[in-house]
Amino acid sequence: KRQDIIDKTNQPVESAVDCVVPAVEKVLKTGMIDKDKVGLMGHSWGGYQTAFLITQTDLFSAAIAGAPLTNMISMYNSIYWNTGTPDQQIFETSQGRLREPYWNLMEEYVANSPVFQAQNIKTPVLMTFGDEDGAVDYHQGIEMYITMRRLSKPLIMLLYEGENHGLRKKENQKDYFNKVTEFFDHHLKGHAPKDWIVEGQSYLKKKEKESKKVIKP
């Protein structure tokens, strides 16, 4: 739960690590949970925490990050398109708790950015965005995706056309539900991976498939 994280100024996700990791370790000591089958999932700020937590610990066998912030510096200079206001206020006066601009707190901005810690990730990640996200621009996802590809790290990015910060189209909600289930089934339950996990789908192949659809009168 969000309220269980004790936030510290200028440590927006380092605070999450300090609270979430000991809590999970405490539960694992009870023996009720298989330590090799623990999943992590979050969306928006929770997606940000998810993306960062796996840079700091190998506790989780799979992680799903929905619309996560990944680069605090580029995010600081972007726009919250749903309102047309700069994202700077999120960092300096809201939940970011980075009380000054990045040029005054460069070390803190870097230290709390998943993209700058990606070299530490071993956990398979499923990351999701809408291409019309007006809260967290989906280019935050592209930054993480390209970084992880360069590092040969295990990340799959889903990009839903015409969706904002949350999925509203029924077909996309169903697709995401199925993919979340199949992703965790594979990494946590040992099920054989579905084709989309192994092969993925390029944008060109997606468009080719759509062009072949038969439109019924």
PDB file of C-alpha atoms in Angstrom:
ATOM      1  CA  LYS A   1       0.000   0.000   0.000  1.00  0.00           C
ATOM      2  CA  ARG A   2       1.250   3.498  -0.850  1.00  0.00           C
ATOM      3  CA  GLN A   3       0.791   4.766   2.698  1.00  0.00           C
ATOM      4  CA  ASP A   4       3.166   2.098   4.053  1.00  0.00           C
ATOM      5  CA  ILE A   5       6.139   3.777   2.361  1.00  0.00           C
ATOM      6  CA  ILE A   6       7.830   6.391   4.503  1.00  0.00           C
ATOM      7  CA  ASP A   7       8.989   9.005   1.998  1.00  0.00           C
ATOM      8  CA  LYS A   8      12.116  11.065   2.457  1.00  0.00           C
ATOM      9  CA  THR A   9      12.817  14.382   0.777  1.00  0.00           C
ATOM     10  CA  ASN A  10      14.935  14.043  -2.387  1.00  0.00           C
ATOM     11  CA  GLN A  11      14.657  10.229  -2.246  1.00  0.00           C
ATOM     12  CA  PRO A  12      11.387   9.439  -4.073  1.00  0.00           C
ATOM     13  CA  VAL A  13      12.139   5.791  -4.844  1.00  0.00           C
ATOM     14  CA  GLU A  14      15.095   5.117  -2.625  1.00  0.00           C
ATOM     15  CA  SER A  15      12.479   5.466   0.127  1.00  0.00           C
ATOM     16  CA  ALA A  16      10.419   2.710  -1.505  1.00  0.00           C
ATOM     17  CA  VAL A  17      13.415   0.357  -1.484  1.00  0.00           C
ATOM     18  CA  ASP A  18      14.000   1.023   2.210  1.00  0.00           C
ATOM     19  CA  CYS A  19      10.409   0.042   3.013  1.00  0.00           C
ATOM     20  CA  VAL A  20       9.377  -2.580   0.439  1.00  0.00           C
ATOM     21  CA  VAL A  21      12.473  -4.820   0.480  1.00  0.00           C
ATOM     22  CA  PRO A  22      12.524  -5.374   4.283  1.00  0.00           C
ATOM     23  CA  ALA A  23       8.750  -6.035   4.218  1.00  0.00           C
ATOM     24  CA  VAL A  24       9.107  -8.709   1.533  1.00  0.00           C
ATOM     25  CA  GLU A  25      12.084 -10.260   3.302  1.00  0.00           C
ATOM     26  CA  LYS A  26      10.045 -10.395   6.519  1.00  0.00           C
ATOM     27  CA  VAL A  27       7.234 -12.269   4.788  1.00  0.00           C
ATOM     28  CA  LEU A  28       9.665 -14.669   3.113  1.00  0.00           C
ATOM     29  CA  LYS A  29      11.048 -15.618   6.542  1.00  0.00           C
ATOM     30  CA  THR A  30       7.647 -17.063   7.461  1.00  0.00           C
ATOM     31  CA  GLY A  31       8.106 -19.765   4.824  1.00  0.00           C
ATOM     32  CA  MET A  32       4.639 -19.136   3.381  1.00  0.00           C
ATOM     33  CA  ILE A  33       6.002 -17.773   0.110  1.00  0.00           C
ATOM     34  CA  ASP A  34       8.306 -19.422  -2.414  1.00  0.00           C
ATOM     35  CA  LYS A  35      11.255 -17.022  -2.581  1.00  0.00           C
ATOM     36  CA  ASP A  36      11.792 -17.906  -6.244  1.00  0.00           C
ATOM     37  CA  LYS A  37       8.230 -17.042  -7.271  1.00  0.00           C
ATOM     38  CA  VAL A  38       7.642 -13.490  -6.072  1.00  0.00           C
ATOM     39  CA  GLY A  39       6.184 -11.016  -8.563  1.00  0.00           C
ATOM     40  CA  LEU A  40       6.015  -7.216  -8.442  1.00  0.00           C
ATOM     41  CA  MET A  41       3.521  -4.972 -10.213  1.00  0.00           C
ATOM     42  CA  GLY A  42       2.659  -1.279 -10.179  1.00  0.00           C
ATOM     43  CA  HIS A  43       1.235   1.478 -12.368  1.00  0.00           C
ATOM     44  CA  SER A  44       2.189   5.149 -12.785  1.00  0.00           C
ATOM     45  CA  TRP A  45       4.051   6.114  -9.590  1.00  0.00           C
ATOM     46  CA  GLY A  46       3.794   2.469  -8.581  1.00  0.00           C
ATOM     47  CA  GLY A  47       5.204   1.557 -11.990  1.00  0.00           C
ATOM     48  CA  TYR A  48       8.091   3.930 -11.321  1.00  0.00           C
ATOM     49  CA  GLN A  49       8.733   2.270  -7.971  1.00  0.00           C
ATOM     50  CA  THR A  50       8.531  -1.141  -9.615  1.00  0.00           C
ATOM     51  CA  ALA A  51      11.042  -0.174 -12.321  1.00  0.00           C
ATOM     52  CA  PHE A  52      13.433   1.167  -9.698  1.00  0.00           C
ATOM     53  CA  LEU A  53      13.079  -1.589  -7.110  1.00  0.00           C
ATOM     54  CA  ILE A  54      14.375  -4.223  -9.519  1.00  0.00           C
ATOM     55  CA  THR A  55      17.538  -2.153 -10.043  1.00  0.00           C
ATOM     56  CA  GLN A  56      18.278  -2.513  -6.336  1.00  0.00           C
ATOM     57  CA  THR A  57      17.254  -6.094  -5.506  1.00  0.00           C
ATOM     58  CA  ASP A  58      16.921  -9.561  -7.039  1.00  0.00           C
ATOM     59  CA  LEU A  59      14.037 -10.485  -4.724  1.00  0.00           C
ATOM     60  CA  PHE A  60      11.503 -10.509  -7.541  1.00  0.00           C
ATOM     61  CA  SER A  61      11.334 -13.163 -10.248  1.00  0.00           C
ATOM     62  CA  ALA A  62       9.195 -11.017 -12.563  1.00  0.00           C
ATOM     63  CA  ALA A  63       7.969  -7.421 -12.632  1.00  0.00           C
ATOM     64  CA  ILE A  64       5.265  -5.488 -14.468  1.00  0.00           C
ATOM     65  CA  ALA A  65       5.605  -1.702 -14.662  1.00  0.00           C
ATOM     66  CA  GLY A  66       2.689   0.268 -16.089  1.00  0.00           C
ATOM     67  CA  ALA A  67       3.438   3.780 -17.399  1.00  0.00           C
ATOM     68  CA  PRO A  68       6.556   4.272 -15.257  1.00  0.00           C
ATOM     69  CA  LEU A  69       8.707   7.363 -14.960  1.00  0.00           C
ATOM     70  CA  THR A  70      12.225   6.212 -15.883  1.00  0.00           C
ATOM     71  CA  ASN A  71      14.417   9.295 -16.345  1.00  0.00           C
ATOM     72  CA  MET A  72      13.872  12.048 -13.807  1.00  0.00           C
ATOM     73  CA  ILE A  73      15.867  14.584 -15.802  1.00  0.00           C
ATOM     74  CA  SER A  74      14.070  14.243 -19.131  1.00  0.00           C
ATOM     75  CA  MET A  75      10.754  13.870 -17.274  1.00  0.00           C
ATOM     76  CA  TYR A  76      11.405  17.156 -15.457  1.00  0.00           C
ATOM     77  CA  ASN A  77      11.575  18.894 -18.836  1.00  0.00           C
ATOM     78  CA  SER A  78       8.445  17.282 -20.294  1.00  0.00           C
ATOM     79  CA  ILE A  79       4.767  18.302 -20.270  1.00  0.00           C
ATOM     80  CA  TYR A  80       1.825  16.806 -18.384  1.00  0.00           C
ATOM     81  CA  TRP A  81      -0.337  16.832 -21.516  1.00  0.00           C
ATOM     82  CA  ASN A  82      -3.594  16.030 -19.696  1.00  0.00           C
ATOM     83  CA  THR A  83      -3.457  19.513 -18.163  1.00  0.00           C
ATOM     84  CA  GLY A  84      -0.883  21.289 -20.361  1.00  0.00           C
ATOM     85  CA  THR A  85       1.390  22.089 -17.407  1.00  0.00           C
ATOM     86  CA  PRO A  86       5.129  21.394 -17.025  1.00  0.00           C
ATOM     87  CA  ASP A  87       6.124  18.257 -15.125  1.00  0.00           C
ATOM     88  CA  GLN A  88       8.500  20.321 -13.004  1.00  0.00           C
ATOM     89  CA  GLN A  89       5.797  20.806 -10.374  1.00  0.00           C
ATOM     90  CA  ILE A  90       5.478  17.032  -9.873  1.00  0.00           C
ATOM     91  CA  PHE A  91       9.094  16.913  -8.782  1.00  0.00           C
ATOM     92  CA  GLU A  92       9.382  20.087  -6.750  1.00  0.00           C
ATOM     93  CA  THR A  93       5.983  20.464  -5.059  1.00  0.00           C
ATOM     94  CA  SER A  94       4.243  17.096  -5.373  1.00  0.00           C
ATOM     95  CA  GLN A  95       4.951  13.385  -4.908  1.00  0.00           C
ATOM     96  CA  GLY A  96       8.437  13.625  -6.456  1.00  0.00           C
ATOM     97  CA  ARG A  97       9.739  15.301  -3.305  1.00  0.00           C
ATOM     98  CA  LEU A  98      12.816  16.485  -5.213  1.00  0.00           C
ATOM     99  CA  ARG A  99      12.517  19.998  -3.855  1.00  0.00           C
ATOM    100  CA  GLU A 100      14.881  21.673  -6.305  1.00  0.00           C
ATOM    101  CA  PRO A 101      15.554  21.469 -10.074  1.00  0.00           C
ATOM    102  CA  TYR A 102      17.899  18.795 -11.343  1.00  0.00           C
ATOM    103  CA  TRP A 103      20.799  21.191 -11.922  1.00  0.00           C
ATOM    104  CA  ASN A 104      20.938  21.707  -8.154  1.00  0.00           C
ATOM    105  CA  LEU A 105      20.376  18.026  -7.269  1.00  0.00           C
ATOM    106  CA  MET A 106      21.977  16.155 -10.154  1.00  0.00           C
ATOM    107  CA  GLU A 107      23.148  13.219  -8.012  1.00  0.00           C
ATOM    108  CA  GLU A 108      19.685  12.732  -6.508  1.00  0.00           C
ATOM    109  CA  TYR A 109      17.905  12.892  -9.878  1.00  0.00           C
ATOM    110  CA  VAL A 110      20.291  10.312 -11.350  1.00  0.00           C
ATOM    111  CA  ALA A 111      20.228   8.069  -8.290  1.00  0.00           C
ATOM    112  CA  ASN A 112      16.406   7.925  -8.372  1.00  0.00           C
ATOM    113  CA  SER A 113      16.095   7.282 -12.127  1.00  0.00           C
ATOM    114  CA  PRO A 114      15.618   3.621 -13.168  1.00  0.00           C
ATOM    115  CA  VAL A 115      17.204   4.240 -16.571  1.00  0.00           C
ATOM    116  CA  PHE A 116      20.525   5.178 -14.953  1.00  0.00           C
ATOM    117  CA  GLN A 117      20.520   2.014 -12.821  1.00  0.00           C
ATOM    118  CA  ALA A 118      19.332  -0.376 -15.547  1.00  0.00           C
ATOM    119  CA  GLN A 119      22.672  -2.175 -15.718  1.00  0.00           C
ATOM    120  CA  ASN A 120      21.792  -3.803 -12.375  1.00  0.00           C
ATOM    121  CA  ILE A 121      18.519  -5.373 -13.537  1.00  0.00           C
ATOM    122  CA  LYS A 122      18.246  -9.164 -13.725  1.00  0.00           C
ATOM    123  CA  THR A 123      14.466  -9.402 -13.297  1.00  0.00           C
ATOM    124  CA  PRO A 124      12.346  -9.946 -16.446  1.00  0.00           C
ATOM    125  CA  VAL A 125      10.160  -6.872 -16.971  1.00  0.00           C
ATOM    126  CA  LEU A 126       6.900  -6.234 -18.797  1.00  0.00           C
ATOM    127  CA  MET A 127       6.383  -2.494 -19.346  1.00  0.00           C
ATOM    128  CA  THR A 128       3.166  -0.936 -20.646  1.00  0.00           C
ATOM    129  CA  PHE A 129       2.222   2.447 -22.093  1.00  0.00           C
ATOM    130  CA  GLY A 130      -0.502   4.101 -24.125  1.00  0.00           C
ATOM    131  CA  ASP A 131       0.818   6.100 -27.077  1.00  0.00           C
ATOM    132  CA  GLU A 132      -1.374   9.037 -26.046  1.00  0.00           C
ATOM    133  CA  ASP A 133      -0.402   9.013 -22.368  1.00  0.00           C
ATOM    134  CA  GLY A 134      -0.926  12.563 -21.127  1.00  0.00           C
ATOM    135  CA  ALA A 135       0.545  11.958 -17.671  1.00  0.00           C
ATOM    136  CA  VAL A 136       3.768  10.057 -18.349  1.00  0.00           C
ATOM    137  CA  ASP A 137       4.899  10.474 -21.946  1.00  0.00           C
ATOM    138  CA  TYR A 138       5.491   7.046 -23.472  1.00  0.00           C
ATOM    139  CA  HIS A 139       8.972   8.170 -24.510  1.00  0.00           C
ATOM    140  CA  GLN A 140       9.877   7.482 -20.877  1.00  0.00           C
ATOM    141  CA  GLY A 141       9.215   3.860 -21.782  1.00  0.00           C
ATOM    142  CA  ILE A 142      11.223   4.091 -24.992  1.00  0.00           C
ATOM    143  CA  GLU A 143      14.228   5.416 -23.044  1.00  0.00           C
ATOM    144  CA  MET A 144      14.085   2.386 -20.761  1.00  0.00           C
ATOM    145  CA  TYR A 145      13.400  -0.029 -23.602  1.00  0.00           C
ATOM    146  CA  ILE A 146      16.337   1.164 -25.715  1.00  0.00           C
ATOM    147  CA  THR A 147      18.633   1.141 -22.683  1.00  0.00           C
ATOM    148  CA  MET A 148      17.621  -2.405 -21.754  1.00  0.00           C
ATOM    149  CA  ARG A 149      18.019  -3.607 -25.351  1.00  0.00           C
ATOM    150  CA  ARG A 150      21.519  -2.123 -25.453  1.00  0.00           C
ATOM    151  CA  LEU A 151      22.321  -3.940 -22.212  1.00  0.00           C
ATOM    152  CA  SER A 152      20.748  -7.212 -23.489  1.00  0.00           C
ATOM    153  CA  LYS A 153      18.421  -7.143 -20.489  1.00  0.00           C
ATOM    154  CA  PRO A 154      15.002  -8.900 -20.351  1.00  0.00           C
ATOM    155  CA  LEU A 155      12.331  -6.264 -21.058  1.00  0.00           C
ATOM    156  CA  ILE A 156       9.137  -6.403 -23.118  1.00  0.00           C
ATOM    157  CA  MET A 157       7.324  -3.148 -23.909  1.00  0.00           C
ATOM    158  CA  LEU A 158       3.633  -3.079 -24.805  1.00  0.00           C
ATOM    159  CA  LEU A 159       2.383   0.089 -26.499  1.00  0.00           C
ATOM    160  CA  TYR A 160      -1.388   0.480 -26.863  1.00  0.00           C
ATOM    161  CA  GLU A 161      -2.558   2.730 -29.661  1.00  0.00           C
ATOM    162  CA  GLY A 162      -4.940   5.564 -28.746  1.00  0.00           C
ATOM    163  CA  GLU A 163      -4.718   4.993 -24.989  1.00  0.00           C
ATOM    164  CA  ASN A 164      -3.999   7.582 -22.306  1.00  0.00           C
ATOM    165  CA  HIS A 165      -2.570   6.910 -18.825  1.00  0.00           C
ATOM    166  CA  GLY A 166      -4.893   3.956 -18.291  1.00  0.00           C
ATOM    167  CA  LEU A 167      -6.479   1.512 -20.723  1.00  0.00           C
ATOM    168  CA  ARG A 168     -10.075   2.405 -21.615  1.00  0.00           C
ATOM    169  CA  LYS A 169     -10.780   0.275 -24.687  1.00  0.00           C
ATOM    170  CA  LYS A 170     -12.313  -3.073 -23.770  1.00  0.00           C
ATOM    171  CA  GLU A 171     -10.205  -5.015 -26.269  1.00  0.00           C
ATOM    172  CA  ASN A 172      -7.021  -3.515 -24.832  1.00  0.00           C
ATOM    173  CA  GLN A 173      -8.097  -4.219 -21.253  1.00  0.00           C
ATOM    174  CA  LYS A 174      -8.681  -7.861 -22.176  1.00  0.00           C
ATOM    175  CA  ASP A 175      -5.390  -8.077 -24.041  1.00  0.00           C
ATOM    176  CA  TYR A 176      -3.464  -6.583 -21.128  1.00  0.00           C
ATOM    177  CA  PHE A 177      -5.168  -8.862 -18.606  1.00  0.00           C
ATOM    178  CA  ASN A 178      -4.247 -11.896 -20.684  1.00  0.00           C
ATOM    179  CA  LYS A 179      -0.659 -10.775 -21.151  1.00  0.00           C
ATOM    180  CA  VAL A 180      -0.184 -10.020 -17.441  1.00  0.00           C
ATOM    181  CA  THR A 181      -1.515 -13.485 -16.621  1.00  0.00           C
ATOM    182  CA  GLU A 182       0.642 -15.211 -19.242  1.00  0.00           C
ATOM    183  CA  PHE A 183       3.757 -13.255 -18.230  1.00  0.00           C
ATOM    184  CA  PHE A 184       3.420 -14.208 -14.565  1.00  0.00           C
ATOM    185  CA  ASP A 185       2.365 -17.764 -15.460  1.00  0.00           C
ATOM    186  CA  HIS A 186       5.622 -18.186 -17.347  1.00  0.00           C
ATOM    187  CA  HIS A 187       8.022 -16.520 -14.925  1.00  0.00           C
ATOM    188  CA  LEU A 188       6.367 -17.487 -11.631  1.00  0.00           C
ATOM    189  CA  LYS A 189       4.607 -20.767 -12.393  1.00  0.00           C
ATOM    190  CA  GLY A 190       6.948 -22.250 -14.958  1.00  0.00           C
ATOM    191  CA  HIS A 191       4.425 -22.411 -17.801  1.00  0.00           C
ATOM    192  CA  ALA A 192       5.757 -22.501 -21.349  1.00  0.00           C
ATOM    193  CA  PRO A 193       6.095 -18.945 -22.725  1.00  0.00           C
ATOM    194  CA  LYS A 194       3.541 -17.694 -25.209  1.00  0.00           C
ATOM    195  CA  ASP A 195       4.776 -16.635 -28.646  1.00  0.00           C
ATOM    196  CA  TRP A 196       4.499 -12.915 -27.852  1.00  0.00           C
ATOM    197  CA  ILE A 197       6.915 -13.376 -24.940  1.00  0.00           C
ATOM    198  CA  VAL A 198       9.497 -15.158 -27.060  1.00  0.00           C
ATOM    199  CA  GLU A 199       9.107 -13.496 -30.437  1.00  0.00           C
ATOM    200  CA  GLY A 200       7.386 -10.175 -29.794  1.00  0.00           C
ATOM    201  CA  GLN A 201       5.768  -8.262 -32.648  1.00  0.00           C
ATOM    202  CA  SER A 202       7.271  -5.477 -34.717  1.00  0.00           C
ATOM    203  CA  TYR A 203       5.273  -2.390 -35.663  1.00  0.00           C
ATOM    204  CA  LEU A 204       5.472  -3.347 -39.352  1.00  0.00           C
ATOM    205  CA  LYS A 205       4.146  -6.849 -38.683  1.00  0.00           C
ATOM    206  CA  LYS A 206       1.340  -5.393 -36.601  1.00  0.00           C
ATOM    207  CA  LYS A 207       0.291  -3.094 -39.435  1.00  0.00           C
ATOM    208  CA  GLU A 208       0.570  -5.927 -41.959  1.00  0.00           C
ATOM    209  CA  LYS A 209      -1.688  -8.088 -39.808  1.00  0.00           C
ATOM    210  CA  GLU A 210      -4.234  -5.274 -39.456  1.00  0.00           C
ATOM    211  CA  SER A 211      -4.313  -4.699 -43.205  1.00  0.00           C
ATOM    212  CA  LYS A 212      -5.289  -8.330 -43.766  1.00  0.00           C
ATOM    213  CA  LYS A 213      -8.294  -8.193 -41.459  1.00  0.00           C
ATOM    214  CA  VAL A 214     -11.586  -8.802 -43.244  1.00  0.00           C
ATOM    215  CA  ILE A 215     -14.132  -6.095 -42.528  1.00  0.00           C
ATOM    216  CA  LYS A 216     -17.590  -7.611 -42.353  1.00  0.00           C
ATOM    217  CA  PRO A 217     -20.512  -5.592 -43.797  1.00  0.00           C
TER     218      PRO A 217
END
